[in-house]
CSV table of C-alpha atoms in Angstrom, one decimal:
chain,number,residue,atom,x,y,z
A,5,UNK,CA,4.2,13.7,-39.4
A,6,UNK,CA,3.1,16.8,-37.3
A,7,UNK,CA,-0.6,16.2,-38.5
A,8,UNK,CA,-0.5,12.8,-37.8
A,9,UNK,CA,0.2,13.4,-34.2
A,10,UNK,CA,-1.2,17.2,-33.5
A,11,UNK,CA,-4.8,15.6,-33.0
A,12,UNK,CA,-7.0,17.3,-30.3
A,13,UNK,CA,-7.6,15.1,-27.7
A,14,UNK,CA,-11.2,13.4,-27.1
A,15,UNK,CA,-13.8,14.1,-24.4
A,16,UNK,CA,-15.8,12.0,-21.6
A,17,UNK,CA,-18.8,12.5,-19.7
A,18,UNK,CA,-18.4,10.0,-16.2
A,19,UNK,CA,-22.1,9.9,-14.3
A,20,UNK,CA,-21.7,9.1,-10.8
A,21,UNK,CA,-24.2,7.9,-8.0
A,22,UNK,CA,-23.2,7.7,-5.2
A,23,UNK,CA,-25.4,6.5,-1.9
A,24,UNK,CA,-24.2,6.3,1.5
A,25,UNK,CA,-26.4,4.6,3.4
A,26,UNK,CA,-25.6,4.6,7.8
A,27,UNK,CA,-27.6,3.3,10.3
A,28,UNK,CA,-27.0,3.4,14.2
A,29,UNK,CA,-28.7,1.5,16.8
A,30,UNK,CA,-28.5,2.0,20.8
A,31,UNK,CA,-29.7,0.3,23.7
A,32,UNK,CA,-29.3,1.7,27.2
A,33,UNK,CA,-30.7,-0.1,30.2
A,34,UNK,CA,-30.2,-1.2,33.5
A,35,UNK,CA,-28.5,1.1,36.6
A,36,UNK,CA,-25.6,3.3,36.3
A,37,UNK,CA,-23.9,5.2,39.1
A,38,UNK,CA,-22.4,9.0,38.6
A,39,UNK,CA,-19.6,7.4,40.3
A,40,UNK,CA,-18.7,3.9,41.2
A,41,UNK,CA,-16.5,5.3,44.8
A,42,UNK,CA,-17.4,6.0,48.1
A,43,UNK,CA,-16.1,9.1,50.2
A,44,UNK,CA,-15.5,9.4,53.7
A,45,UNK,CA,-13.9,12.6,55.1
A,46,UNK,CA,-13.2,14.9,58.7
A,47,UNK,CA,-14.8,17.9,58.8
A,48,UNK,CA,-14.3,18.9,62.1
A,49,UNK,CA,-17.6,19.0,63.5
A,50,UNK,CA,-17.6,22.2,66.0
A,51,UNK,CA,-13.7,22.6,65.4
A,52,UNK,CA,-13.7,23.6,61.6
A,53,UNK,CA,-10.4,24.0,60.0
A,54,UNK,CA,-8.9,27.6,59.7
A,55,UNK,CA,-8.6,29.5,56.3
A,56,UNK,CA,-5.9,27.6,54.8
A,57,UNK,CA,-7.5,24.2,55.3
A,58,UNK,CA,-5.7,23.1,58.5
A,59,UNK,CA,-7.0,21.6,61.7
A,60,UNK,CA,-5.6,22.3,65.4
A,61,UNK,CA,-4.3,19.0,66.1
A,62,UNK,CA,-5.3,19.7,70.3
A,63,UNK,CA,-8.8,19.5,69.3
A,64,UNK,CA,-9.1,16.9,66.6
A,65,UNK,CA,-11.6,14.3,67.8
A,66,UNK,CA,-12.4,11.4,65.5
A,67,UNK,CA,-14.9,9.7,68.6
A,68,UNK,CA,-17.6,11.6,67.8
A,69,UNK,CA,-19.7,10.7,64.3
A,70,UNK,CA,-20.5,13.9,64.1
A,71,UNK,CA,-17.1,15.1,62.6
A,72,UNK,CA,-17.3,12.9,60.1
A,73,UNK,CA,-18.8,13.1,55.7
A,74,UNK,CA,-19.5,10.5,53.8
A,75,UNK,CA,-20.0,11.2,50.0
A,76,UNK,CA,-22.6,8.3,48.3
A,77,UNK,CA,-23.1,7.8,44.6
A,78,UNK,CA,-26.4,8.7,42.8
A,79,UNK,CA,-28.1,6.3,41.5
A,80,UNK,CA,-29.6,6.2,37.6
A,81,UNK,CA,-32.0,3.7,36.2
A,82,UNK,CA,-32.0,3.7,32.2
A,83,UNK,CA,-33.7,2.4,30.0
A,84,UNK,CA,-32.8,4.5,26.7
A,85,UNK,CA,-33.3,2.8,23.0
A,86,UNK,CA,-32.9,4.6,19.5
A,87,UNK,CA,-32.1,4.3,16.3
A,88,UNK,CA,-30.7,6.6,13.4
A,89,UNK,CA,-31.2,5.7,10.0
A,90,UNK,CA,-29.1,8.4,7.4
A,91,UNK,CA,-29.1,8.4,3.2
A,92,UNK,CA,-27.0,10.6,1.3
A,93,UNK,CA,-27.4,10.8,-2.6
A,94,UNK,CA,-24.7,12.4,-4.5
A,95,UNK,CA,-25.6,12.2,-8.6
A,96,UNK,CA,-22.5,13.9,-9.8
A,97,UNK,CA,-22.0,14.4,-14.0
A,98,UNK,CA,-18.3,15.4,-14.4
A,99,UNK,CA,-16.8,16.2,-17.8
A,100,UNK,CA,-12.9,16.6,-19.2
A,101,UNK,CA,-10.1,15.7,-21.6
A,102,UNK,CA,-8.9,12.3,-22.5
A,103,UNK,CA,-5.7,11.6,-20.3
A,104,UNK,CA,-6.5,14.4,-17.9
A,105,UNK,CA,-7.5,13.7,-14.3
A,106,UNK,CA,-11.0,14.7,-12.8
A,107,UNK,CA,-11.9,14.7,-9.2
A,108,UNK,CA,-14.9,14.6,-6.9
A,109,UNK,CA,-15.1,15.8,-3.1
A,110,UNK,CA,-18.3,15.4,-1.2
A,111,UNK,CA,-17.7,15.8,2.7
A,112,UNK,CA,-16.5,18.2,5.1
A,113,UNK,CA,-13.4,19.6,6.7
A,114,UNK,CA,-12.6,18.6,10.4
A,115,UNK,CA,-10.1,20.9,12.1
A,116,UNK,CA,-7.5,19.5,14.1
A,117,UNK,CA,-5.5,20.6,16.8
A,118,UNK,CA,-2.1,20.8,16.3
A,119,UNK,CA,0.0,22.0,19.9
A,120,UNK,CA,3.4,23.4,19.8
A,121,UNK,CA,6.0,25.1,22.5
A,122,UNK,CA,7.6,28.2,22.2
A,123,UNK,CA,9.8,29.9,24.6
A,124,UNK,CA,8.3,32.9,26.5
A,125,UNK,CA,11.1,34.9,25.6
A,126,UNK,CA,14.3,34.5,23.2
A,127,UNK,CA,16.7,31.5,24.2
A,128,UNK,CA,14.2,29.7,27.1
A,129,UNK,CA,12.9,26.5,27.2
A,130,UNK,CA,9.9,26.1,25.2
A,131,UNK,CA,7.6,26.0,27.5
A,132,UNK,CA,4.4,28.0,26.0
A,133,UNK,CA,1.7,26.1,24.6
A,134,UNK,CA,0.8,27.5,21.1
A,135,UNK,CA,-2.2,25.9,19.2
A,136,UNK,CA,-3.1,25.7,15.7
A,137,UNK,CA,-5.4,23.6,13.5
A,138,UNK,CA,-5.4,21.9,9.9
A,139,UNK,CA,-8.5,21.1,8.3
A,140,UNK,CA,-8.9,17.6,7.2
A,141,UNK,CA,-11.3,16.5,4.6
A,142,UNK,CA,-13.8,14.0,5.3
A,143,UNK,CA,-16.0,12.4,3.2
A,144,UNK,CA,-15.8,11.1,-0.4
A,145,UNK,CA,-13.3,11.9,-2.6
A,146,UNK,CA,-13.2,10.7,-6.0
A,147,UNK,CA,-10.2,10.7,-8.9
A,148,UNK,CA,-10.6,9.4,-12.3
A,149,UNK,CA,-8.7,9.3,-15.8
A,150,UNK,CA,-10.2,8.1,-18.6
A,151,UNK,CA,-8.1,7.1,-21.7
A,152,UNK,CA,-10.2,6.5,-25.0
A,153,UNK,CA,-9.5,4.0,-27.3
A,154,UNK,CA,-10.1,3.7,-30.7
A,155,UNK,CA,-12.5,0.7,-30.4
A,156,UNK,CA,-15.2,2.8,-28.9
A,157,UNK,CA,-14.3,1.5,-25.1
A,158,UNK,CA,-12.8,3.6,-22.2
A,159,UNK,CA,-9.9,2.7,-19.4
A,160,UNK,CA,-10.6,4.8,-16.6
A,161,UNK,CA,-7.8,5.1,-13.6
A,162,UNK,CA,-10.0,4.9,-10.5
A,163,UNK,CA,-8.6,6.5,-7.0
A,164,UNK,CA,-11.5,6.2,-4.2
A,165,UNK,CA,-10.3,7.4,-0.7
A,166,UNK,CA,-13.3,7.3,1.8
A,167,UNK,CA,-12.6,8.8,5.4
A,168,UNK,CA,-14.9,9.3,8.2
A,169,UNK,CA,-15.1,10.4,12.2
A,170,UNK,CA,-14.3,7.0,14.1
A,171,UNK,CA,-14.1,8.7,17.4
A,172,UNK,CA,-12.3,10.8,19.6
A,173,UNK,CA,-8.8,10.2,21.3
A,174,UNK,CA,-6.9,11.7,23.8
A,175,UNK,CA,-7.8,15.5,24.1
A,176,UNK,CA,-11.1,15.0,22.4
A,177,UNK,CA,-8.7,14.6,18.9
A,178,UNK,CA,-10.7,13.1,16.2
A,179,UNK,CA,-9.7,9.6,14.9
A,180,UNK,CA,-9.9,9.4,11.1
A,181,UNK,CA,-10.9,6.2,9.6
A,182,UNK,CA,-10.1,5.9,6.2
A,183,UNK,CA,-10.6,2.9,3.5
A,184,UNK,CA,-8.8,3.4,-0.5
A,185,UNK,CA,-9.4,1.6,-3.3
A,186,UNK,CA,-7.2,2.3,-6.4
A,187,UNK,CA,-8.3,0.4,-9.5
A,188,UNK,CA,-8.2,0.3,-13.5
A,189,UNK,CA,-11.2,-0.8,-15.4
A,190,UNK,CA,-12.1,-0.4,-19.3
A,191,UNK,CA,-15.8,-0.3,-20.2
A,192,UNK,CA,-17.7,0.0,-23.5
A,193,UNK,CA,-19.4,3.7,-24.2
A,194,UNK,CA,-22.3,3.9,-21.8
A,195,UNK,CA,-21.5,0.7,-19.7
A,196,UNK,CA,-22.4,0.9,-16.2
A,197,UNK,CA,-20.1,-0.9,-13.3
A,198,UNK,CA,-21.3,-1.0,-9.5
A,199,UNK,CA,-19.1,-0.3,-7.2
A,200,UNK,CA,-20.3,-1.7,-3.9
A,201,UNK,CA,-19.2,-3.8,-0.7
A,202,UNK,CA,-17.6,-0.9,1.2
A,203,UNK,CA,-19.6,-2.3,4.4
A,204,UNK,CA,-18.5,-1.4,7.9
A,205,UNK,CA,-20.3,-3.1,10.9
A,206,UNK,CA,-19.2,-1.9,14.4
A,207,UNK,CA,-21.1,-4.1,17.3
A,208,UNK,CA,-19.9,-2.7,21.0
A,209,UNK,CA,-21.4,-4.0,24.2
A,210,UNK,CA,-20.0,-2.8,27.7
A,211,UNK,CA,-21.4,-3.4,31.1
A,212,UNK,CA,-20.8,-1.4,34.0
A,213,UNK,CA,-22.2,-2.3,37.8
A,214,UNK,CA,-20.9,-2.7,41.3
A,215,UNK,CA,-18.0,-5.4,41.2
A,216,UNK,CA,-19.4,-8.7,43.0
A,217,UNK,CA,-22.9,-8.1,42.5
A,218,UNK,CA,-23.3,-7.5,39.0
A,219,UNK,CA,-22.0,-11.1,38.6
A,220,UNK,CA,-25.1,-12.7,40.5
A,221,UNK,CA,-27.6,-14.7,38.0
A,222,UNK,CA,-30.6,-13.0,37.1
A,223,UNK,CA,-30.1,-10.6,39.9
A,224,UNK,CA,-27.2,-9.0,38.7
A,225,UNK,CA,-29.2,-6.8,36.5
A,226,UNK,CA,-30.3,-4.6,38.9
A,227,UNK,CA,-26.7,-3.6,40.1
A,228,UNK,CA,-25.0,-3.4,36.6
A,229,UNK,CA,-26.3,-1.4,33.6
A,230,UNK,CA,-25.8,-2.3,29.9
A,231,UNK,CA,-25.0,-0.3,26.5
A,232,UNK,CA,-25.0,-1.7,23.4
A,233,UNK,CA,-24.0,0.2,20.2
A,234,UNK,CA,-24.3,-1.3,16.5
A,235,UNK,CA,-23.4,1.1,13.6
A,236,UNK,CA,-23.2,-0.1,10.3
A,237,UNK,CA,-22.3,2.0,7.6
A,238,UNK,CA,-22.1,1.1,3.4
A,239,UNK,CA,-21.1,2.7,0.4
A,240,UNK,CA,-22.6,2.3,-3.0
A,241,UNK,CA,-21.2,3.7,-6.4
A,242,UNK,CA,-22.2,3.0,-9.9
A,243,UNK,CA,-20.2,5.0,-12.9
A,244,UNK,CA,-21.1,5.2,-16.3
A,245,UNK,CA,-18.6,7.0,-19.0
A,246,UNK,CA,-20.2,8.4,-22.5
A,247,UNK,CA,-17.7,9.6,-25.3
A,248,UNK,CA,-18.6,12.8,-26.9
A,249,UNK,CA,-15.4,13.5,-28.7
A,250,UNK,CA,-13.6,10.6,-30.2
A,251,UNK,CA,-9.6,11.5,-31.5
A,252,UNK,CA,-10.5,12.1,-35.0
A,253,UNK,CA,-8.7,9.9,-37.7
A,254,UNK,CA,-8.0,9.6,-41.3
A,255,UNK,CA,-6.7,7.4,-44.0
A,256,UNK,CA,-3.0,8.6,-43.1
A,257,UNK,CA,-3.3,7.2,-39.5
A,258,UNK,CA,-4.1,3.3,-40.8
A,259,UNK,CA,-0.8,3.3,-43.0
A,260,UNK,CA,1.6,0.8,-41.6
A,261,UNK,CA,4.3,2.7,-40.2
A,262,UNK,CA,7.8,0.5,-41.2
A,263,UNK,CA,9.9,0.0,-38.0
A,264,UNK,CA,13.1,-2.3,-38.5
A,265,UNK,CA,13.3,-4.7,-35.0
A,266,UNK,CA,15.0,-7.5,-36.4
A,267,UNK,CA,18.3,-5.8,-37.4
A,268,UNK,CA,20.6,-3.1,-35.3
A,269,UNK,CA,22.3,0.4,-36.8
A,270,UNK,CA,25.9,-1.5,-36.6
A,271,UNK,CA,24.7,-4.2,-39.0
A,272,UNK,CA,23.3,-1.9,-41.4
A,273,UNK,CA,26.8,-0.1,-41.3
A,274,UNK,CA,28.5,-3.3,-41.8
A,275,UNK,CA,27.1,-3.4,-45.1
A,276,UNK,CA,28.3,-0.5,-46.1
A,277,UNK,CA,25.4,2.3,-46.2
A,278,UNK,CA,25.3,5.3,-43.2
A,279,UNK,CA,22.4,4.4,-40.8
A,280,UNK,CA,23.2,6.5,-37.7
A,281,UNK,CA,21.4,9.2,-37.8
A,282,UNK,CA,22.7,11.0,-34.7
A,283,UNK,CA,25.8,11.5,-37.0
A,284,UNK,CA,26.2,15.4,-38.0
A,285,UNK,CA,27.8,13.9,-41.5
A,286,UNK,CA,24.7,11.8,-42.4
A,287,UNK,CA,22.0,14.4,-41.8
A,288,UNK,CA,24.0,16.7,-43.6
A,289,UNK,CA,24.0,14.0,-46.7
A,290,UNK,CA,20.2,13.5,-46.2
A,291,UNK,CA,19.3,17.3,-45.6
A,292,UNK,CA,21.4,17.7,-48.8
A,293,UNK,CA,19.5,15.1,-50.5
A,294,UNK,CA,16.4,16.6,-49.9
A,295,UNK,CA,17.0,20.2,-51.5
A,296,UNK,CA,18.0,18.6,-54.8
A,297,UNK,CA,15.1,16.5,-54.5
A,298,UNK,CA,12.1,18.2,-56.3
A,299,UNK,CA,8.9,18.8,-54.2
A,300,UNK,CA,6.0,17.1,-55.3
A,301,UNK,CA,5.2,13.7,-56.2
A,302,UNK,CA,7.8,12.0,-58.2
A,303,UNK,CA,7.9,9.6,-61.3
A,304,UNK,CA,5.0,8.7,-63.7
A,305,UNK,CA,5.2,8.7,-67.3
A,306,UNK,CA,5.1,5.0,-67.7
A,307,UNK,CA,8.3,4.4,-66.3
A,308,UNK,CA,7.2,3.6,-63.0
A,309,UNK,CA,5.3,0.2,-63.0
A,310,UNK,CA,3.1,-2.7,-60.7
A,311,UNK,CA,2.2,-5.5,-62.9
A,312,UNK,CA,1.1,-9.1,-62.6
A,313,UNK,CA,2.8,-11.9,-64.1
A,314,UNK,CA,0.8,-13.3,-65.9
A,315,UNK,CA,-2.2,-10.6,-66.3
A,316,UNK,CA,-5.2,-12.7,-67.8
A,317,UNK,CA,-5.3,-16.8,-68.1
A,318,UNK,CA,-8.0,-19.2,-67.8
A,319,UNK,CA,-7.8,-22.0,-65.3
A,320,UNK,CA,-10.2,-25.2,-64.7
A,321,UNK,CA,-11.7,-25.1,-61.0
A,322,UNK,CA,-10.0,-26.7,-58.1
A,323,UNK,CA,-6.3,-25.5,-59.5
A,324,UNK,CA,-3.6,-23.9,-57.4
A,325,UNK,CA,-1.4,-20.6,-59.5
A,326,UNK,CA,0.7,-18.5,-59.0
A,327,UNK,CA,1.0,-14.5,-60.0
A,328,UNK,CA,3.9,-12.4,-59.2
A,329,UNK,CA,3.7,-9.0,-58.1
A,330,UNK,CA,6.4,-7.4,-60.5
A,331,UNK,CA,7.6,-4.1,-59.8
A,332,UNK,CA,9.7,-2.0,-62.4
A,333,UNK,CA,11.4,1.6,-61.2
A,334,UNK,CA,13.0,4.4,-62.7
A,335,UNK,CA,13.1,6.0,-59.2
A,336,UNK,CA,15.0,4.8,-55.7
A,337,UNK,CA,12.2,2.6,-54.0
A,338,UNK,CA,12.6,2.9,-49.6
A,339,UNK,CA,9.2,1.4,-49.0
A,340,UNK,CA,5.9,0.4,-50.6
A,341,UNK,CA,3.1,-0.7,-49.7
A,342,UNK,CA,0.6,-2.5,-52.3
A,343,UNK,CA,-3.1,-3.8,-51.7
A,344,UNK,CA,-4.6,-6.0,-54.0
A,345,UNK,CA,-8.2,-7.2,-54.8
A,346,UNK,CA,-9.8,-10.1,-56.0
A,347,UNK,CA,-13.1,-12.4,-56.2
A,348,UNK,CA,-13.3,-14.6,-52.9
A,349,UNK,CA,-16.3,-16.5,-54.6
A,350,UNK,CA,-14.4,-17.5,-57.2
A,351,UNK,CA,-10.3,-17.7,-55.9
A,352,UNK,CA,-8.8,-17.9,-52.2
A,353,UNK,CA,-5.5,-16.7,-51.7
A,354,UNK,CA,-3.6,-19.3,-49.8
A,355,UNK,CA,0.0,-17.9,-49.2
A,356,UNK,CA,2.2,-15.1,-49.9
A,357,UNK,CA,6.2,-15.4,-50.8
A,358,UNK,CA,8.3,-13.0,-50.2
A,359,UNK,CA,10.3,-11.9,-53.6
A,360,UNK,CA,13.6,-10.9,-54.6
A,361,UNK,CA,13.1,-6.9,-53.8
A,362,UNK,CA,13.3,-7.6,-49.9
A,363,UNK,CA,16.4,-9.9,-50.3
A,364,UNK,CA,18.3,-7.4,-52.5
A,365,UNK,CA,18.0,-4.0,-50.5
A,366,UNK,CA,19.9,-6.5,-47.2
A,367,UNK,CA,19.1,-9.3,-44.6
A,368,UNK,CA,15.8,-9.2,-42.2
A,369,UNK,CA,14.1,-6.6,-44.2
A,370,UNK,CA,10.7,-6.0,-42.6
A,371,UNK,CA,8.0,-7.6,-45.1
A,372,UNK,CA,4.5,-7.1,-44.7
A,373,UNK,CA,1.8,-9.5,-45.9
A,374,UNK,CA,-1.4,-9.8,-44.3
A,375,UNK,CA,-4.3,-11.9,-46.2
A,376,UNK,CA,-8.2,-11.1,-45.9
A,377,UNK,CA,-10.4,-14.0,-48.0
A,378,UNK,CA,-13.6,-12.9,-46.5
A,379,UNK,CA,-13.0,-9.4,-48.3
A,380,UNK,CA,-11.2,-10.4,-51.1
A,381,UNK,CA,-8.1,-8.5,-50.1
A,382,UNK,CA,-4.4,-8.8,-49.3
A,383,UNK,CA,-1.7,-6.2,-48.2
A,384,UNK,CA,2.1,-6.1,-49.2
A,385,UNK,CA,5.1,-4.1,-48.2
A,386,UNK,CA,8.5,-4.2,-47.6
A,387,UNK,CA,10.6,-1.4,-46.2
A,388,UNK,CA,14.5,-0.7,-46.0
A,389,UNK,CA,16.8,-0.9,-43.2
A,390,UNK,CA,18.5,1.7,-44.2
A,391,UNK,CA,16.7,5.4,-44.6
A,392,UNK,CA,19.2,6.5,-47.5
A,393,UNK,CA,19.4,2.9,-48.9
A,394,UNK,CA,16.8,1.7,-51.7
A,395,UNK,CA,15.6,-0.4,-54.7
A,396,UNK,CA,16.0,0.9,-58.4
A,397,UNK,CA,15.2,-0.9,-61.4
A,398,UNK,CA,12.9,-4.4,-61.9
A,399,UNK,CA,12.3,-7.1,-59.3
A,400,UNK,CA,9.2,-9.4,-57.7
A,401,UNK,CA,7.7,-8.0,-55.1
A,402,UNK,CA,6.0,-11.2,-54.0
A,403,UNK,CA,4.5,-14.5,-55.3
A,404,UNK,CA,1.0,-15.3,-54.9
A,405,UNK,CA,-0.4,-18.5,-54.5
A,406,UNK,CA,-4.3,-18.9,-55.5
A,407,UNK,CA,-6.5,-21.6,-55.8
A,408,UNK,CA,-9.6,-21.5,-57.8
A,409,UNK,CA,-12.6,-22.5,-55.4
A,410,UNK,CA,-15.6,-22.2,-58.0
A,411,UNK,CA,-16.7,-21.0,-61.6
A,412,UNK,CA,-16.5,-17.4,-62.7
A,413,UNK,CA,-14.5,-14.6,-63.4
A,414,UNK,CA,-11.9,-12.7,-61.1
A,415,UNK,CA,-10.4,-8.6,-61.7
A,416,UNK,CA,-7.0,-8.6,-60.0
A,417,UNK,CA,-6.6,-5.3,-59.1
A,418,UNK,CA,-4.1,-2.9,-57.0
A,419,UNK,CA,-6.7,-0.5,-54.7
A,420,UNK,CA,-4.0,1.6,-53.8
A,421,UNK,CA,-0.2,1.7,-53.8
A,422,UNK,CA,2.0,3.9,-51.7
A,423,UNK,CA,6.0,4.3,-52.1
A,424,UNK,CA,8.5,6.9,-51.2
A,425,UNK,CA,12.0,7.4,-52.2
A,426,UNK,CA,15.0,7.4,-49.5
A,427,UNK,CA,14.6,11.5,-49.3
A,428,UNK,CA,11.0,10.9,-48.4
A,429,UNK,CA,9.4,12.4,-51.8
A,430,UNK,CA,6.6,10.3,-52.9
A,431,UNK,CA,6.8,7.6,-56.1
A,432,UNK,CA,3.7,7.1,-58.3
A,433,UNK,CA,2.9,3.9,-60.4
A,434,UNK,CA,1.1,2.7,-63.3
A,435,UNK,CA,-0.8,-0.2,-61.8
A,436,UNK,CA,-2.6,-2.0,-65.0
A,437,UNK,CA,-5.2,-4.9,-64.0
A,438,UNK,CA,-5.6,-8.8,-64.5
A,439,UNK,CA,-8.3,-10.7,-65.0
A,440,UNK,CA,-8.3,-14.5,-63.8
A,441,UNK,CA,-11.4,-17.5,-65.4
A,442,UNK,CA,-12.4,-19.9,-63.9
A,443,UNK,CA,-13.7,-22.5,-66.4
């Protein structure tokens, strides 16, 4: 059991390509004031106010123009137009274990400001200012799991977070736009999947001018100026897994492994025989069984036996028989597992019945039958409910039901046959061969 599940785990090789493709487009025209306002102050004239910025009140005089400033706004004419194209090409390979996560960060970090208040001395009012910053990252960042399977396919666990500089806020603070996508797809061994539509189109368009005369048809443009911004900004990703360590198997890992779903532990004790295995009594019987159980494989010497009933016969074509699968035992049978062989060209296999074995070791014993005509081949088995319960003596296994499709002969013949007692030592069997003619 250890060796069956102490396997190293496989190994993937991901290819990414990534593109980020950004473009930015301004337009700038028309007039724009430093300030839209208009400033009228005293000055004094030849009575100019003292150091501390007051006038004598005997000798304000506001007849006279002189002691009067008037501040005007300067005047801009634009007519600014530009635009950024930017392509970034990322072709990362990234290699790792089966179940294990691997990540990807292409960006940069942004620091941010983070303000706190402190007292200026022990037990006052926080009232000191006291900055820090975090770095953010920006960019792309990239997660992936891949999980192999045994088809020759991959499942990777995709995590894309994409954030970028959307502006400043209050304080000049950057504003962090971000966009996830969290997905699982499952690709073949060098498939290739696009990953693309991550498009974002800003269009702004503002227009500033003197209030009243901006408003004036075709005139209005020369008190009024005009600034449109268009950014547009799209992500494209295409991955492509390779598998250069598959988990290795063997002929131990495609043996049916007997689970009993039908019945529960308190039926199995109802009819008598020790199922729970959490009990400290019944692994103390079991672990006892086990030492006085010899080490090795079990049985042999012709009294262990798989035979068909009957062995050879002749039969005229287009004929339904039947053979039985009879099974005779010196040894306590828990489970077995038989596959058979025959001619498709010459016999189909219609139907498998389950025997008297199954019945005899309790009710809803798990019985396996699984029928291949394009290969000639058919798979039986039956296992006990109950680990330190089995089958001893002779019995039918199964009934097969054939039916003779064309001229010829046909071997009957057991491939393989696998049993094990109720401590877990292996049984062997004699397993002699039949012969079937068509005629």
């Amino acid at each position: 059991m250890i060796k069956l599940w102490d396997k190293p785990k496989g190994e993937v090789v991901i290819d990414l390509e990534i593109m980020e493709v950004s473009r930015q487009r301004l337009k700038k025209f028309g007039l724009e004031l430093d300030q839209y306002a208009i400033g009228l102050g005293y000055s004094g004239g030849e009575n100019p106010p003292n150091e501390g910025g007051w006038f004598d009140l005997s000798k304000i005089d506001f007849s006279k123009k002189a002691n009067f400033q008037v501040t005007m706004p300067t005047a801009f004419l634009n007519f600014l137009e530009s635009d950024q194209d930017t392509k970034i090409i990322a072709q990362p390979r990234l290699r790792g274990l089966e179940g294990e996560e691997m990540s990807y960060l292409v960006g940069d970090k942004i620091p941010i400001p983070r303000t706190s208040f402190q007292p200026y001395a022990a037990g006052g009012v926080p009232q000191q200012p006291l900055t820090s910053f975090e770095y953010e990252d920006v960019g792309i960042d990239i997660k992936i799991t891949p999980r192999i399977h045994y088809e020759g396919e991959i499942t990777l666990e995709l995590e894309m977070n994409i954030k970028s500089v959307g502006g400043t806020g209050i304080a000049d603070i950057p504003i962090i736009s971000t966009r996830e996508i969290k997905n699982i797809i499952r690709l073949k061994d060098g498939e290739t999947n696009l990953l693309a539509g991550l498009l974002k189109d800003e269009e702004r368009l503002s227009t500033r001018g003197i209030v009243g005369l901006k408003s004036i048809p075709v005139l209005g443009g020369l008190f009024s100026g005009t600034e449109k911004t268009v950014q547009q900004w799209d992500v494209l990703m295409t991955i492509t897994p390779y598998i250069i360590r598959s988990i290795p198997l063997t002929e131990d890992d495609l043996k049916p492994l007997w689970i009993n779903v039908g019945s529960s532990f308190a039926s199995a004790k109802d009819s008598g025989a020790t199922t729970n295995l959490g009990d400290g009594t019944s692994q103390e019987i079991l672990r006892g069984q086990r030492r006085q159980a010899q080490p090795g494989v079990s049985g042999g010497g012709g009294q262990n036996r798989v035979s068909l009933s009957p062995g050879n016969f002749e039969i005229t074509e287009g004929r339904e028989f039947r053979v039985s699968v009879v099974v005779q035992s010196a040894e306590e049978i828990n489970s077995m597992t038989l596959n058979l062989s025959f001619n498709p060209q010459v016999i189909e296999l219609k139907q498998v019945v389950q025997g008297s074995i199954a019945t005899r070791l309790g009710q809803d014993v798990p019985f396996l039958q699984n029928i291949d005509n394009s290969s000639g081949t058919c798979t039986i088995g039956f296992s006990s409910t109950d680990v330190a319960r089995g089958f001893k003596g002779s019995g039918r296994v199964a009934s097969l039901v054939f039916q003779s499709i064309a001229k010829g002969e046909s071997p009957l013949s057991f491939t393989s046959v696998t049993a094990s007692s109720p401590t877990g030592t292996a049984v062997q069997f004699e397993t002699p061969d039949g012969r079937v003619r068509v005629r």
